[in-house]
Coordinates of C-alpha atoms and ligand atoms in Angstrom, one line a residue:
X1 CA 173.6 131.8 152.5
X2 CA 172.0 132.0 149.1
X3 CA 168.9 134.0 148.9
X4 CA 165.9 132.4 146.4
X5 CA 165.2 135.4 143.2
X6 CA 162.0 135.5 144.0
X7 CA 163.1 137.1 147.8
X8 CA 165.0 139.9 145.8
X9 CA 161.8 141.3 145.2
X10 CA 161.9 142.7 149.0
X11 CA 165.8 143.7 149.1
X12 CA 165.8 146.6 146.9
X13 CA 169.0 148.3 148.0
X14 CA 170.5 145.0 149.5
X15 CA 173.4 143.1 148.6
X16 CA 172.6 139.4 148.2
X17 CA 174.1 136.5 147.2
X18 CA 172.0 134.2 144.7
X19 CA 172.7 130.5 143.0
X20 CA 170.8 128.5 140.3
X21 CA 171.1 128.1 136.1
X22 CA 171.6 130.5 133.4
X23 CA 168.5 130.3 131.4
X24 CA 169.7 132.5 128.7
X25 CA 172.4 135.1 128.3
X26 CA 172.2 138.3 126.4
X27 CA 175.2 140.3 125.6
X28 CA 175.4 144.0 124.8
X29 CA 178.8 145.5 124.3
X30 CA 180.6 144.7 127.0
X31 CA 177.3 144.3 129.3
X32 CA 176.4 140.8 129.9
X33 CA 172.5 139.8 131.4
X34 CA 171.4 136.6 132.4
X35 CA 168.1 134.9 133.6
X36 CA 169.3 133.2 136.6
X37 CA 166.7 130.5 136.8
X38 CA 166.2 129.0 140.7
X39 CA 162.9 126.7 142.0
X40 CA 161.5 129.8 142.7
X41 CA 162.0 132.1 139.5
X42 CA 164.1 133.6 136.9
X43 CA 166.1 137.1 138.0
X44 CA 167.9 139.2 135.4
X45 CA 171.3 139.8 136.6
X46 CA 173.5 142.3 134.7
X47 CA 177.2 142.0 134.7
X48 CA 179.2 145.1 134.2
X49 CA 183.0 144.1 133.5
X50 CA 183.9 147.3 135.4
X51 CA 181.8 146.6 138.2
X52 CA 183.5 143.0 139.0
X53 CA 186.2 141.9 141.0
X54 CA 189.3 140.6 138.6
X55 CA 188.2 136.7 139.3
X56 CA 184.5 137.4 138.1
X57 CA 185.3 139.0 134.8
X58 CA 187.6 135.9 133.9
X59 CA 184.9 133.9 134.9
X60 CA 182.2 135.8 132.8
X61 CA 184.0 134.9 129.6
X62 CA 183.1 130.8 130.2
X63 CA 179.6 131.7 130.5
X64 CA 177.0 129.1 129.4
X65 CA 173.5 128.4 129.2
X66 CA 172.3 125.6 132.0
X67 CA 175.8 126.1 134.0
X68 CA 174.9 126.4 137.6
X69 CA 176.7 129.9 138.8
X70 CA 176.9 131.8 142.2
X71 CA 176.3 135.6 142.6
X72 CA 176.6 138.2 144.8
X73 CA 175.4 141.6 143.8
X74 CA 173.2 144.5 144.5
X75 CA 169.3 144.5 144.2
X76 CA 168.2 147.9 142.1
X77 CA 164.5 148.6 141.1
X78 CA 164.1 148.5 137.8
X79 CA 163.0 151.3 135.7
X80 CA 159.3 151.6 135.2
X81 CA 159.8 151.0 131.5
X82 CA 162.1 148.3 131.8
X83 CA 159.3 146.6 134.9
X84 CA 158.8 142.8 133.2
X85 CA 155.1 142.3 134.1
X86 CA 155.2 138.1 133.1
X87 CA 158.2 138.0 135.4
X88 CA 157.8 137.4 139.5
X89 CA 160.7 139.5 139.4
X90 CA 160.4 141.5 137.1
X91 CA 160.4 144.7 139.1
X92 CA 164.5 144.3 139.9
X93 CA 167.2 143.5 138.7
X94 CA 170.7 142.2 140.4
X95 CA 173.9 144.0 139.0
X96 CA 176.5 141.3 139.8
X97 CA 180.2 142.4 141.9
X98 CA 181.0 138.9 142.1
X99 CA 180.5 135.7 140.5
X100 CA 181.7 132.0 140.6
X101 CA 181.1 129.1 138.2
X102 CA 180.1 126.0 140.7
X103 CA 179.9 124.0 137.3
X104 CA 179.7 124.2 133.6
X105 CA 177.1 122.6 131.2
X106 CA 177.1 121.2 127.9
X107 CA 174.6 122.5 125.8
X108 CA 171.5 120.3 126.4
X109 CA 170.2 118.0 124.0
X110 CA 166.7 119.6 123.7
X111 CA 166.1 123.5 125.1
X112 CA 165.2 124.6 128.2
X113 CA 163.1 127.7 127.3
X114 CA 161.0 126.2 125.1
X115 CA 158.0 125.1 127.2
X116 CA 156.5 123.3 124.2
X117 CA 156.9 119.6 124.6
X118 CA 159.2 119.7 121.5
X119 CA 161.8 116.8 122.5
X120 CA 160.3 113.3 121.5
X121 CA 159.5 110.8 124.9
X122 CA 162.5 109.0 124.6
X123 CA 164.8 112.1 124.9
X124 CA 162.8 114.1 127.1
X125 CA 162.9 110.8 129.6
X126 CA 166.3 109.7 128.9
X127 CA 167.3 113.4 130.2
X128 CA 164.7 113.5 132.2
X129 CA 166.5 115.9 134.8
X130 CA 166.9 118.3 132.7
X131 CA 163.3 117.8 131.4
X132 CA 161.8 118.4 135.0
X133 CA 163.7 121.8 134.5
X134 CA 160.7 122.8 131.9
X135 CA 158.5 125.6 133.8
X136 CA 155.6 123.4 133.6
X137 CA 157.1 120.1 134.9
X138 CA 158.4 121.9 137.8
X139 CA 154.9 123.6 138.1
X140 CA 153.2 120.0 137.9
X141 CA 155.7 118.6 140.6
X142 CA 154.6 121.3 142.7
X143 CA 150.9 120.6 142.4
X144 CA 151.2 117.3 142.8
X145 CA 153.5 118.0 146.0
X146 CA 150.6 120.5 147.2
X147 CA 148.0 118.1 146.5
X148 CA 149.7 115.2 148.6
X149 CA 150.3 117.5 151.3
X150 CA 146.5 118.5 151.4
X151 CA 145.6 114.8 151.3
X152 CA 147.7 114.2 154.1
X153 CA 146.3 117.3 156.4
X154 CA 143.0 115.8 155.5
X155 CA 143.2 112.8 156.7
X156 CA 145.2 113.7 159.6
X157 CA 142.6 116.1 160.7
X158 CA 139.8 113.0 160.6
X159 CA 142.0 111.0 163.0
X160 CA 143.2 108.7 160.4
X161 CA 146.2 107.0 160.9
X162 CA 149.5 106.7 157.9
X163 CA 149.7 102.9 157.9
X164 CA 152.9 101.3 155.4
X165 CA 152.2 98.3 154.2
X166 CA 154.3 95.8 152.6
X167 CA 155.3 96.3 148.6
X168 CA 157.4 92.9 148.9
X169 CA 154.4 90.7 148.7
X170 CA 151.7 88.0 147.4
X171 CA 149.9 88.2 144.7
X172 CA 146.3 90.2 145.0
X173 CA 143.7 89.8 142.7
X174 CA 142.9 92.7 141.2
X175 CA 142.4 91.6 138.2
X176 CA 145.9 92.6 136.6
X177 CA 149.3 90.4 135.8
X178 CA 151.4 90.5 138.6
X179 CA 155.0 91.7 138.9
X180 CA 157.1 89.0 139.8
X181 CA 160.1 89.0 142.5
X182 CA 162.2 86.1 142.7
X183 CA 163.4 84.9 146.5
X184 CA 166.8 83.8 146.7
X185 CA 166.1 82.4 150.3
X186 CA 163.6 80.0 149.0
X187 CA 164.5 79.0 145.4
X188 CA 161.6 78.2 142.9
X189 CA 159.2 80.8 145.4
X190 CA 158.0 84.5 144.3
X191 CA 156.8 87.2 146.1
X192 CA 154.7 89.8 143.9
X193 CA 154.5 93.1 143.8
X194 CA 151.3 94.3 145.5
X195 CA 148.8 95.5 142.6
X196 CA 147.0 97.2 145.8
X197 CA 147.3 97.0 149.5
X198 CA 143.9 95.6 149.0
X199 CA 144.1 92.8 151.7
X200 CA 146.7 94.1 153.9
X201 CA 144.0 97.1 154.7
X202 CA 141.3 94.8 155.2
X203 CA 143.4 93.0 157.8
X204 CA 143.9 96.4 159.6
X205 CA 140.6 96.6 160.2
X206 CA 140.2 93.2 161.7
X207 CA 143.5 94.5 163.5
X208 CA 141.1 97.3 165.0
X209 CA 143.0 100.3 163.0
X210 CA 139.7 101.7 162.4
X211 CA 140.1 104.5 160.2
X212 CA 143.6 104.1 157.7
X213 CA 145.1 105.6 155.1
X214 CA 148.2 105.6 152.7
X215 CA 149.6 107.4 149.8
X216 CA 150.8 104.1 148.3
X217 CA 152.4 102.4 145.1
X218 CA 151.0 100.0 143.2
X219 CA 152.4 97.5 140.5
X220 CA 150.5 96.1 137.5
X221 CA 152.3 94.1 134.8
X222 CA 149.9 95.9 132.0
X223 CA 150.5 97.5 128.8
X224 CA 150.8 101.6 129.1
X225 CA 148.4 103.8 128.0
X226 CA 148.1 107.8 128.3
X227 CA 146.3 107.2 132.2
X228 CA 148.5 104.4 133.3
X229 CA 151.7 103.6 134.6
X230 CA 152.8 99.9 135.4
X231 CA 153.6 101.0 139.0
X232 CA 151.2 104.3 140.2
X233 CA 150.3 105.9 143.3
X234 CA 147.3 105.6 145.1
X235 CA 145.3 107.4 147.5
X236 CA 144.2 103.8 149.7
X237 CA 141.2 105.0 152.2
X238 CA 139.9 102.0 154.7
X239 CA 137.2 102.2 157.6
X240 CA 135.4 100.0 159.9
X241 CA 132.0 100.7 160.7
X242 CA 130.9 102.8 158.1
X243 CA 128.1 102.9 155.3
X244 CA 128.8 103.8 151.3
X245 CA 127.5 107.2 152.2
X246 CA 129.8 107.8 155.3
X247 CA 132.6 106.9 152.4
X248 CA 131.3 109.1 149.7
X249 CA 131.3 112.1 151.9
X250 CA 134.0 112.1 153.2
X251 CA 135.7 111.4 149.8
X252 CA 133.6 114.2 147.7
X253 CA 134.7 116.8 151.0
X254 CA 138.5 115.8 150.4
X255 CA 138.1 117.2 146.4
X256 CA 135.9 119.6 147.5
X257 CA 138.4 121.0 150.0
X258 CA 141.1 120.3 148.0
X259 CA 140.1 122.1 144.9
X260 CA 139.3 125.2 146.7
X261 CA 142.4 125.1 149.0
X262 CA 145.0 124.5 146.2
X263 CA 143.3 125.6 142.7
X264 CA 140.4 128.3 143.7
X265 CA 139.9 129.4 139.8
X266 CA 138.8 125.7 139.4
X267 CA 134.6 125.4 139.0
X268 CA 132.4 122.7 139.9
X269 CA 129.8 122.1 137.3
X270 CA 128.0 120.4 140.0
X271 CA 128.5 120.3 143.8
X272 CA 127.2 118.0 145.9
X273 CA 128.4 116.1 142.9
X274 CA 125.9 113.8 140.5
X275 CA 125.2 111.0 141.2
X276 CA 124.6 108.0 139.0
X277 CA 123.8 104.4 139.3
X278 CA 126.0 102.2 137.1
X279 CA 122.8 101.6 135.2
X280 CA 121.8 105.0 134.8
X281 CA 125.5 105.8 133.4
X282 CA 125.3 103.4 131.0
X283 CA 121.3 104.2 130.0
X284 CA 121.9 107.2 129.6
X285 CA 125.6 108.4 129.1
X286 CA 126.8 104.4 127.2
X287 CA 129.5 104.6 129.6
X288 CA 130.4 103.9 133.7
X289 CA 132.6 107.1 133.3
X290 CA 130.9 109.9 131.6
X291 CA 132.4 113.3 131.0
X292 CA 129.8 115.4 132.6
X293 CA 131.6 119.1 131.5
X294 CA 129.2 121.6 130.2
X295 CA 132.1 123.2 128.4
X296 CA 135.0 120.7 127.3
X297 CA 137.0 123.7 126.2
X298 CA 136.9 125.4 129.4
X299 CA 140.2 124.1 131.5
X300 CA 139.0 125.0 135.1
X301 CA 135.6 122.9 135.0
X302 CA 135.7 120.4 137.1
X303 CA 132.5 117.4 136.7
X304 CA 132.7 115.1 139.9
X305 CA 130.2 112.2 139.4
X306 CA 130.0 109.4 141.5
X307 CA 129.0 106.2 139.9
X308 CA 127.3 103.3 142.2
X309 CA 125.8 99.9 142.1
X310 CA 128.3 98.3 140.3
X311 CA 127.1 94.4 138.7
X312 CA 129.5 92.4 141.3
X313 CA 130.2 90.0 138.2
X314 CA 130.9 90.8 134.9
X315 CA 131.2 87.7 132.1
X316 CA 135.4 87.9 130.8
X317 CA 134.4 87.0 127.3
X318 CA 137.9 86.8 126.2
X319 CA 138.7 84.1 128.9
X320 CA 134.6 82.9 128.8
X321 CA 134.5 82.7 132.5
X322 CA 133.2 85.0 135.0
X323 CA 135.5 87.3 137.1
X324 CA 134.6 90.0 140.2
X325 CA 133.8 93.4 138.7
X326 CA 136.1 95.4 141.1
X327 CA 137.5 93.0 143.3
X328 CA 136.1 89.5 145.2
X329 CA 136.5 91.1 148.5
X330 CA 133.6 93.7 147.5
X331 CA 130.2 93.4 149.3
X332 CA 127.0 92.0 147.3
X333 CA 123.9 94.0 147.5
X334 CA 122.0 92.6 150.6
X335 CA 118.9 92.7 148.4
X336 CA 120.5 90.5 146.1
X337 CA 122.6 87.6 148.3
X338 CA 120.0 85.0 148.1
X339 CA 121.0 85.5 144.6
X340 CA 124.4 83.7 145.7
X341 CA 122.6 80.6 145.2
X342 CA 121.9 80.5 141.9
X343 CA 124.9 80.5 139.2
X344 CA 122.4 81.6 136.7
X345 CA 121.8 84.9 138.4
X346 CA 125.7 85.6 138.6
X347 CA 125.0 88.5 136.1
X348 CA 122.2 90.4 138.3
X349 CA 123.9 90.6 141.6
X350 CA 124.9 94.2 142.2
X351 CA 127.7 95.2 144.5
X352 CA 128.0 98.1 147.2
X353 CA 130.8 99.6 144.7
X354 CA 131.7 103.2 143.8
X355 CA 133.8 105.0 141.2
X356 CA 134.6 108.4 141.2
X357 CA 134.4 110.1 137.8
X358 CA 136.3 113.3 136.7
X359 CA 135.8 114.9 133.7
X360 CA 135.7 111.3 132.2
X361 CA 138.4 109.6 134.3
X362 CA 137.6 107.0 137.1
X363 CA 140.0 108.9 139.3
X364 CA 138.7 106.8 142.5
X365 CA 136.8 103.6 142.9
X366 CA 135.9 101.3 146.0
X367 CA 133.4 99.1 148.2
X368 CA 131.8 98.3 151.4
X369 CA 133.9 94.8 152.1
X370 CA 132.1 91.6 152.6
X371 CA 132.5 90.4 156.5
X372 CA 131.0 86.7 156.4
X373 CA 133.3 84.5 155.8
X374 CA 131.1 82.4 154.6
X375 CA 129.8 84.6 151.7
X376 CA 133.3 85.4 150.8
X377 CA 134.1 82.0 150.4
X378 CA 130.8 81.3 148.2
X379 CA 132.1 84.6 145.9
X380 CA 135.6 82.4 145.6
X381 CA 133.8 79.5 144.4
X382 CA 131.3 81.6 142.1
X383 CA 134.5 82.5 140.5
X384 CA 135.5 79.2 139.7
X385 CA 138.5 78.6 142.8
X386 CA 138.5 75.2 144.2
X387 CA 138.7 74.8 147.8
X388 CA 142.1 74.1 147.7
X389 CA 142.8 77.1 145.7
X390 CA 140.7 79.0 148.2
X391 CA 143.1 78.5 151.0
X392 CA 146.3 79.1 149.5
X393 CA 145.1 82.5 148.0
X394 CA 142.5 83.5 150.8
X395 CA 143.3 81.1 153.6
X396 CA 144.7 84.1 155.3
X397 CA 141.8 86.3 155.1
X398 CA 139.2 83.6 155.8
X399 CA 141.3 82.9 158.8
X400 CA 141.7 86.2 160.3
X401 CA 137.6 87.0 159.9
X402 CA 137.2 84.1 162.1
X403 CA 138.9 86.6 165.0
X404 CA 136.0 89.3 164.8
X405 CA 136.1 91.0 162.0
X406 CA 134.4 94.8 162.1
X407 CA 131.9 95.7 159.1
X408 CA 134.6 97.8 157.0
X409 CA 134.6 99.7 153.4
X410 CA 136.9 102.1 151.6
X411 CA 138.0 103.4 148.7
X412 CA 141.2 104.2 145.9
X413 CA 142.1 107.4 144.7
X414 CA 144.4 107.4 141.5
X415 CA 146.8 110.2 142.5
X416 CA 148.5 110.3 139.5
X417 CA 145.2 110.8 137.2
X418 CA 143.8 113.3 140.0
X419 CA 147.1 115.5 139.0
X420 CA 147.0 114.9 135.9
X421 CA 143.1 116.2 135.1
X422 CA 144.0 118.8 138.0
X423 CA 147.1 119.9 135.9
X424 CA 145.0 120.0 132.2
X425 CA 148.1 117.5 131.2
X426 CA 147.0 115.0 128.7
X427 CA 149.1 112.3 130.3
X428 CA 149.6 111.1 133.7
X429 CA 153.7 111.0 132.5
X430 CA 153.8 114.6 132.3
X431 CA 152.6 114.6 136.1
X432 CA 155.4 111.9 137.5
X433 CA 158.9 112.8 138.3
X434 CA 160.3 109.8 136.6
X435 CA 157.9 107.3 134.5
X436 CA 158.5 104.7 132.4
X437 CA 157.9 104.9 128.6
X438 CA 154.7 103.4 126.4
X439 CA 157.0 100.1 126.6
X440 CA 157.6 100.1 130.3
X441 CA 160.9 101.1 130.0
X442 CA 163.2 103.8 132.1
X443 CA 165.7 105.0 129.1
X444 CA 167.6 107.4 131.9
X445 CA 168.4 104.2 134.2
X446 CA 168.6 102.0 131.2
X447 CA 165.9 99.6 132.9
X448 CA 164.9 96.8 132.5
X449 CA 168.8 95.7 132.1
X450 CA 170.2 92.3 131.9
X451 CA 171.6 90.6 135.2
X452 CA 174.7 88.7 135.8
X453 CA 174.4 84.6 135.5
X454 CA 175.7 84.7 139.0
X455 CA 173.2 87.0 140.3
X456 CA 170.6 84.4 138.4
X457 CA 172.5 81.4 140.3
X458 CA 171.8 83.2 143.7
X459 CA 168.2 82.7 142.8
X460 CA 168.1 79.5 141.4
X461 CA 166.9 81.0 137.9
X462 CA 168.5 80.1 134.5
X463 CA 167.0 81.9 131.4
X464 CA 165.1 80.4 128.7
X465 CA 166.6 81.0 125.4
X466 CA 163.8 82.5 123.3
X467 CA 163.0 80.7 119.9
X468 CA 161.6 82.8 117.5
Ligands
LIG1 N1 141.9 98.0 146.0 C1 141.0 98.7 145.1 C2 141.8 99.2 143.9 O1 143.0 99.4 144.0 C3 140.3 99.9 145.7 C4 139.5 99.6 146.9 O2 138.6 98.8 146.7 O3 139.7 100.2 147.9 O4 141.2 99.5 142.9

């Protein structure tokens, strides 16, 4: 069984049998060394023709960078001047007796020890798999597989419960364009993508879950930018019987305990973090999301700040109609529900929202829920739904608070952002294993790709010819 390199570290003396890529090869004379690269390190191995078995040194002539080789040799200390202090390993050194090619490569399109991002997106995603072999992409899939594993713990340990919900759905308002899905069981009828497991959580509470959770994906039709991917991961948080405060502690703990757990050189520039109403952020800052660093250039300060009292409305000048701030299912402001009454006063009904800012980034953002049905159904029609439209989007909802429904709140972390500010990365693309381009496209899987007219029948679809 294959050790990892990093392991050799402890054999001095041994004979051990290693796998993984040649990062580079250096010959000498007859004297070949490679950087065996595995998950866990790069390990000089040094091949000595006399040393070998006949097999090997045959072998040793096809050697290539990025072929994937076996090797069993003998772990020898390395000199003091020859110790390699930026190296795990770089105390040994394995001098090969045998070796075995499991598979050659051809010489990749972009290099492999460059750490610079020097490939353009298209490349580096179209090879994406050799991309991820980059030091820092592996690094950053590490983090990000620490961080969900904290998350996880976290929860766990407050008697949480993991809860899947359905990704094969109905449309949720959350204020995005949906991702359609065609049903071939009922022609002409869609299911969509869930943009967030928004209502499907709320339902668990009236379920009497009580305290949920879910690393989740969500799928938004929207145009890219450097913080978002048409389909992301979320942290989704839901509780019954809880105040905004109960949320936001247990929320700022999670980082708190996070941050110190899994990146301890990190700083806090504040901590219990700031807080801000919306109004205060935008007095004083011009912005809900302000980047509260004292030192942008420093890469391990960390500015939490928790942004409240959200407007429930906000006026969609580009569509001139009113729309929900966050979502509709977000609770009004009890000082302000008389205000309910009064279209006119649409604008200065605040909600029981929260965002969570990091170093400028809304990295999380949620509410206390409305219970009342009846309130609920006067936010609908505030937005401009018609009764009829009521039921077929919220019928469900309405319905099921008829059943007792507990007072309920959570919250929505964006994980990818979270590991992307965590990581200094100025994308979240450079913290997920396989994302789409600017233009929403997956150049490694060739997607989106065209379907056959048969496959089209199935679902009663025929395409439109587009006129241009
Ligand atoms: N569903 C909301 C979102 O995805 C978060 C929440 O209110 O819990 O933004």
């Amino acid at each position: 069984m294959k050790i990892t390199n990093i392991q050799t570290i402890e054999k001095i003396g041994a004979e051990v049998q290693l796998a993984g890529w040649i990062q580079s090869l250096r010959k000498m004379g007859k004297i070949v060394f490679i950087d065996l690269r595995d998950r866990s390190s790069l390990l000089q191995v040094v091949l000595v023709p006399s040393e070998l078995d006949v097999d090997s040194q045959e072998q040793m002539k096809k050697l290539k960078p990025e072929s994937v080789i076996s090797v069993i040799g003998v772990v020898q200390a390395r000199g003091e001047k020859q110790i390699n202090p930026n190296l795990p390993t770089g105390s040994v050194e394995v001098l090969a007796k045998s070796l075995k090619i499991f598979s050659e490569s051809l010489t990749p399109p972009f290099e492999i020890v460059n750490e610079d991002r020097q490939a353009n997106e298209e490349l580096r995603l179209k090879y994406r798999y050799l991309d991820l072999r980059h030091e820092r992409m592996k690094n950053n899939i590490i983090l990000r597989h620490k961080i969900v594993r904290f998350i996880r713990e976290y929860f766990y340990n407050h008697d949480f419960l993991e809860i899947e919900t359905p990704y094969i759905s109905k449309s949720t308002p959350e204020g995005a364009r949906d991702f359609l899905v065609p049903s071939r069981n009922f022609p002409g009828k869609f299911y969509a993508l869930p943009q967030s497991p928004q209502q499907y959580k709320q339902l668990l509470m009236v379920a009497g879950m009580e305290k949920y959770f879910q690393i989740v994906r969500c799928f938004r039709d929207e145009d890219q930018r450097g913080d978002r991917q048409a389909e992301f991961t979320q942290l989704d948080v839901e509780m019954s019987f809880v105040t905004q405060e109960d949320i936001l502690q247990l929320i700022e703990e999670l980082f708190i305990q996070l941050v110190k757990n899994i990146l301890p050189q990190k700083k806090f520039t504040s901590q219990p973090f700031v807080r801000l109403t919306y109004q205060q952020a935008m007095e004083q800052y011009g912005s809900d999301r302000p980047d509260l660093r004292q030192d942008k250039s420093d890469p391990d300060e960390l500015a939490f700040v928790w942004v409240t009292d959200f407007p429930m409305f906000e006026y969609k000048s580009g569509d001139q109609r009113w729309g929900a701030a966050h979502h509709p299912f977000t609770a009004i402001n009890p000082q302000d529900l008389e205000k309910l009454q009064d279209p006119k006063k649409m604008g200065e009904i605040k909600a029981l929202q929260y965002d969570l800012v990091l170093n400028g980034y809304e990295i999380a953002g949620g509410s206390i829920r409305t219970h009342e049905a009846n309130v609920l159904h006067r936010v609908f029609e505030l937005l401009g739904h018609t009764n009829e439209e009521i039921q077929a989007k919220f019928g469900h909802l309405l319905e099921a608070f008829k059943y007792g429904v507990p007072p309920h709140g959570g919250i929505a972390a964006g994980l990818d952002r979270v590991v992307m500010v965590l990581a200094n990365e100025p994308s979240i693309r450079e913290v997920i294993a396989f994302p789409k381009t600017s233009d929403n496209r997956d150049p490694l899987m060739d997607s989106p790709s065209d379907v056959t007219l048969d496959q089209l029948d199935e679902l009663g679809l025929s395409l439109k010819k587009r006129i241009n």
